[in-house]
Coordinates of C-alpha atoms and ligand atoms in Angstrom, one line a residue:
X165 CA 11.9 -5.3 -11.8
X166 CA 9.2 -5.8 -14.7
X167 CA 8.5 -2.3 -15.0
X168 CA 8.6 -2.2 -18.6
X169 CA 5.7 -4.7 -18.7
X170 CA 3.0 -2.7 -17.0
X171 CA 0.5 -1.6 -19.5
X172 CA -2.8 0.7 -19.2
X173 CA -5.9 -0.9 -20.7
X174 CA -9.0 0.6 -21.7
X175 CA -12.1 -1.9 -21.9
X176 CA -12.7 0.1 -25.3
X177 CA -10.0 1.8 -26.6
X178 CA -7.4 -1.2 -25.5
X179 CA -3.7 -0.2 -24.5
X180 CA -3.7 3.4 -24.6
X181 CA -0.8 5.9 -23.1
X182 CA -1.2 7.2 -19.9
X183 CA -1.4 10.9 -20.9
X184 CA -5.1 9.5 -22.0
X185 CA -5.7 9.1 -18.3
X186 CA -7.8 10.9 -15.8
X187 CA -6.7 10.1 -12.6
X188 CA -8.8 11.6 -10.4
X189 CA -12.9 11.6 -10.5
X190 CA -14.1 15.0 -9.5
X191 CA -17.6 14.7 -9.8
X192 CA -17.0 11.9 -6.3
X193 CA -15.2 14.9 -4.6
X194 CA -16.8 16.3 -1.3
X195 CA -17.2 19.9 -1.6
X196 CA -14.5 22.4 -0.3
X197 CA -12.5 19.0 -0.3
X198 CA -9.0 19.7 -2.0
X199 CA -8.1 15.8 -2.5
X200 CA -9.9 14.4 -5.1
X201 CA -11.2 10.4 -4.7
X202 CA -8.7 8.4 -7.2
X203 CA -10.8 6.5 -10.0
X204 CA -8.6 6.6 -13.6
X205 CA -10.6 7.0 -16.5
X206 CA -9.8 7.1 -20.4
X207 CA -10.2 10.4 -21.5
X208 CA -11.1 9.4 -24.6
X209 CA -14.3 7.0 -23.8
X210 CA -14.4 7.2 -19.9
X211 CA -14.2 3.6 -19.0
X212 CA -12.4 3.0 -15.9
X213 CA -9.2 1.5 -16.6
X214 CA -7.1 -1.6 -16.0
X215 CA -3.4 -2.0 -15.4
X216 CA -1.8 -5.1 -16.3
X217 CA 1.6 -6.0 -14.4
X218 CA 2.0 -2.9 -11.8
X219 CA 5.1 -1.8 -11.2
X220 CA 7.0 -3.1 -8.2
X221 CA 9.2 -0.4 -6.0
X222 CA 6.8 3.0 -5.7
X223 CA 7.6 5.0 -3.2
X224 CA 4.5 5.3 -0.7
X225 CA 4.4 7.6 2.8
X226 CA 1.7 6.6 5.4
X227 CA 0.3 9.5 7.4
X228 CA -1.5 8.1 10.0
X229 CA -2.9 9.7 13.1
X230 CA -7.0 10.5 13.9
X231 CA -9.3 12.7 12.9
X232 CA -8.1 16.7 12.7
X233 CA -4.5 15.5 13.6
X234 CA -3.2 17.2 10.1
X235 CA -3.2 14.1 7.8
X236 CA -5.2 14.9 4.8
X237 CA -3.5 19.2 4.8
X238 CA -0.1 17.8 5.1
X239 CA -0.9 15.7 2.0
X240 CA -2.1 17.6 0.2
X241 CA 0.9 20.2 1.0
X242 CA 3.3 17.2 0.2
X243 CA 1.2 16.2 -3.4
X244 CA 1.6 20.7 -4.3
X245 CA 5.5 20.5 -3.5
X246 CA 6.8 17.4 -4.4
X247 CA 4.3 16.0 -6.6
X248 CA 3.6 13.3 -5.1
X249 CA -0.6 11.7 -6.0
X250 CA -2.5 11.2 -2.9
X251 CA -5.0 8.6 -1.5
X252 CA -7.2 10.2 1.1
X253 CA -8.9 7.7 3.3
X254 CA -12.4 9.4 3.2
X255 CA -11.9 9.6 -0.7
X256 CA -11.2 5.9 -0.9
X257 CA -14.5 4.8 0.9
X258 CA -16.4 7.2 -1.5
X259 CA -14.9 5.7 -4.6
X260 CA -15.7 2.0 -2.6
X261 CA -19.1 3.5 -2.1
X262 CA -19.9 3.6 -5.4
X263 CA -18.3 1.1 -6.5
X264 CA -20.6 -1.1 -3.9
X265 CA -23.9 0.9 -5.4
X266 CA -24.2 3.3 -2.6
X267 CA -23.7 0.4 0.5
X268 CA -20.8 1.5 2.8
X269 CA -17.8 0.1 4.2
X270 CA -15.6 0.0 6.9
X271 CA -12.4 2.0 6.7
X272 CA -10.3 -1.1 7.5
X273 CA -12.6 -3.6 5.6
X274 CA -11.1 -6.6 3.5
X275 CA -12.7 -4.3 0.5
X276 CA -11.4 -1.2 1.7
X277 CA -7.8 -2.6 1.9
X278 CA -8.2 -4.0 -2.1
X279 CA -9.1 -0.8 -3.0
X280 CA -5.9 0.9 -1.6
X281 CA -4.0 -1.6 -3.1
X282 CA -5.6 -1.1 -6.5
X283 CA -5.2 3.0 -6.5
X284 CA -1.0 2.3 -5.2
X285 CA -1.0 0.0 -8.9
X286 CA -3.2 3.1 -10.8
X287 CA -0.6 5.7 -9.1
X288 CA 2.6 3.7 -9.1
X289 CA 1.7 3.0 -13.3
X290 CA 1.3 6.3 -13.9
X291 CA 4.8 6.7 -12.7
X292 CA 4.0 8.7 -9.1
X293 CA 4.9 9.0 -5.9
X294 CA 2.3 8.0 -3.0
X295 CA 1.1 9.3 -0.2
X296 CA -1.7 7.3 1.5
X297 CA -3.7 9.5 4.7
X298 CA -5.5 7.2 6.1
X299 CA -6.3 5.6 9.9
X300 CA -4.5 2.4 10.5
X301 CA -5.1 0.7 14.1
X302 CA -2.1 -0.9 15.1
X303 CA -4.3 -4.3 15.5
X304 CA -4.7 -3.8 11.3
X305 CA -1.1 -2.5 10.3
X306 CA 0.2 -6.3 9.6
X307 CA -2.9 -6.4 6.9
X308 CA -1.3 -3.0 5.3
X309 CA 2.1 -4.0 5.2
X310 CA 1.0 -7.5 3.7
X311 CA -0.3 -4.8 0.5
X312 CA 2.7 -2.7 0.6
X313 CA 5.9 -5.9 0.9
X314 CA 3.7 -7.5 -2.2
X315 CA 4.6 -4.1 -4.5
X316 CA 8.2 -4.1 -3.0
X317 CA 7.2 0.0 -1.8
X318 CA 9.5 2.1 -0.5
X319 CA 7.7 3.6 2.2
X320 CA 7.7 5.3 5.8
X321 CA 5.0 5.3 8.2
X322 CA 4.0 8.4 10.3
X323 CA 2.0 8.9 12.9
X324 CA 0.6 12.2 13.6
X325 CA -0.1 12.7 17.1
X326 CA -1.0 16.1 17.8
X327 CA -2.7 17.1 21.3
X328 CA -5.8 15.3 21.9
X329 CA -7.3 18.9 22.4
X330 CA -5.6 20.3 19.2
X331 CA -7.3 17.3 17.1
X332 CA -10.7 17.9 18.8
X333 CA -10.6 22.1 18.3
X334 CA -9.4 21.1 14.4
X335 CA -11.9 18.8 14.2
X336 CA -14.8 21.4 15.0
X337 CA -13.3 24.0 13.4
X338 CA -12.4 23.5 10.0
X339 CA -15.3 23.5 7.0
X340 CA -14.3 21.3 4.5
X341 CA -16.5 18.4 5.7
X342 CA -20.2 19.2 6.2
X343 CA -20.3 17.3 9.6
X344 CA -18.3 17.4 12.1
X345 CA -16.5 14.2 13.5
X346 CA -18.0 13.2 16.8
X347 CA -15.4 13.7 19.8
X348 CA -16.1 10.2 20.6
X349 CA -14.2 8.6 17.7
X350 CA -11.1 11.8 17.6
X351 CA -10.6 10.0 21.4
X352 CA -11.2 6.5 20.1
X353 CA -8.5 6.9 17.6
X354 CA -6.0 9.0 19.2
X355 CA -6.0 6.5 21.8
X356 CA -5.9 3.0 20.2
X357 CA -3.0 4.7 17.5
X358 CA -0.2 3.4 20.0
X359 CA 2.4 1.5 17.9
X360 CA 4.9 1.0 21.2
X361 CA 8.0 -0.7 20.1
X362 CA 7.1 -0.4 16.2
X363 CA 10.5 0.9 15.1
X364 CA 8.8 1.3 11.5
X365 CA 6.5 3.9 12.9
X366 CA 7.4 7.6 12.9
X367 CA 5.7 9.6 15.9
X368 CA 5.3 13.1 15.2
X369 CA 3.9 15.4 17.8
X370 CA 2.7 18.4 15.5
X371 CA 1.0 20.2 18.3
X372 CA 2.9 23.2 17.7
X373 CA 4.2 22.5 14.5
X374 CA 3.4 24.5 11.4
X375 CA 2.3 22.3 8.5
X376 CA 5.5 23.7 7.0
X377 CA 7.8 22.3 9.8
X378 CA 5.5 19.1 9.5
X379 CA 6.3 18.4 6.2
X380 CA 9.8 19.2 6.5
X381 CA 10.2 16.6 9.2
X382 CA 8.3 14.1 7.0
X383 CA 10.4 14.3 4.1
X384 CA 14.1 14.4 6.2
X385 CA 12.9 11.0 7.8
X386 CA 11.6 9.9 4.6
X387 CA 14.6 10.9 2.0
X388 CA 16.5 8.7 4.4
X389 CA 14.9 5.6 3.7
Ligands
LIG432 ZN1 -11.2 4.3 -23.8

């Protein structure tokens, strides 16, 4: 391990301490959103910052399942608990989206999957624990682990797999995103998330699970590992 070597750098202010560090970038937030799109500043000039050597050996826990099965409110319960930091798929692509001056890009894009790996260096410098919601097809997973065996994480994979119904009455339901995803793609997920045979992936059907019970389950299976 070269942890001791990992450094902070601001562009201005050079080496600074990470209590000089804002993590998160609020103004990128969607409204009613609770997770907040990870982009570190220095408090002190706002530059984004650099890190030099990341750590190796953060701990990181997948959620994985499709749209309104649970991901981004069992985070968030798991970042208020345990204090773990959280990357939130949807806040990813905004931070990528500025980043890209406004263009968009794919969830499971070459650029998407730097940008993960760049917030897990941010996160794991700053000394946290991760948890990264996000969809990840099976046909992609090999391209995530790649990212995760490089920084030596500890991490679990789960798959949320709630009803199809559940996800789709979740989906309309709830108001923290302005639009509501398309039945189409909550279908078009929860069916190609199949990892058959994947003894790294953790099913959970949370159907009729509290987010409570959910978590619980998550951390068991993940303390064990
Ligand atoms: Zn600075």
């Amino acid at each position: 391990m070269c942890e001791n070597s990992t450094r902070i750098i601001c562009p201005v202010c050079g080496e600074i301490d990470k209590s000089l560090v804002e993590i998160y970038n609020i103004s990128l937030r969607k409204q009613d959103f609770a997770l907040s799109p990870v982009l570190p500043t220095c408090r002190q000039c706002n530059s984004e910052i650099e890190i030099a050597d990341p750590p190796k050996g953060a701990e990181l826990i997948i959620l994985n399942g499709t749209c309104g099965s649970g991901k981004s409110t069992v985070a968030e319960e798991i970042m208020k608990r345990y204090g773990f930091a959280v990357i939130d798929g949807d806040c990813m692509l905004q931070v990528l989206r500025c980043r890209l001056g406004g263009r968009k890009a794919e969830y499971n894009s070459d650029e998407a999957l730097d940008e993960i790996g760049r917030e897990i260096d941010v996160l794991a410098a700053l000394g946290y624990p991760i948890v990264l919601s996000h969809i990840i097809l099976p046909k992609d997973w090999c391209r995530y682990k790649e990212i995760f065996l490089k920084r030596r994480l500890k991490y679990s994979h789960f798959l949320l797999k709630p009803d199809i119904d559940a996800a789709i009455s979740r989906c309309n339901t709830r108001t923290c995103h302005k639009s509501v995803t398309p039945e189409y793609w909550i279908r078009y997920f929860d069916e190609s998330l199949l990892f058959n045979g994947s003894a790294d992936v953790f099913t959970i059907d949370n159907t009729d699970l509290t987010v409570d019970e959910t978590v619980m389950k998550i951390m068991e299976t993940h303390q064990r590992i």
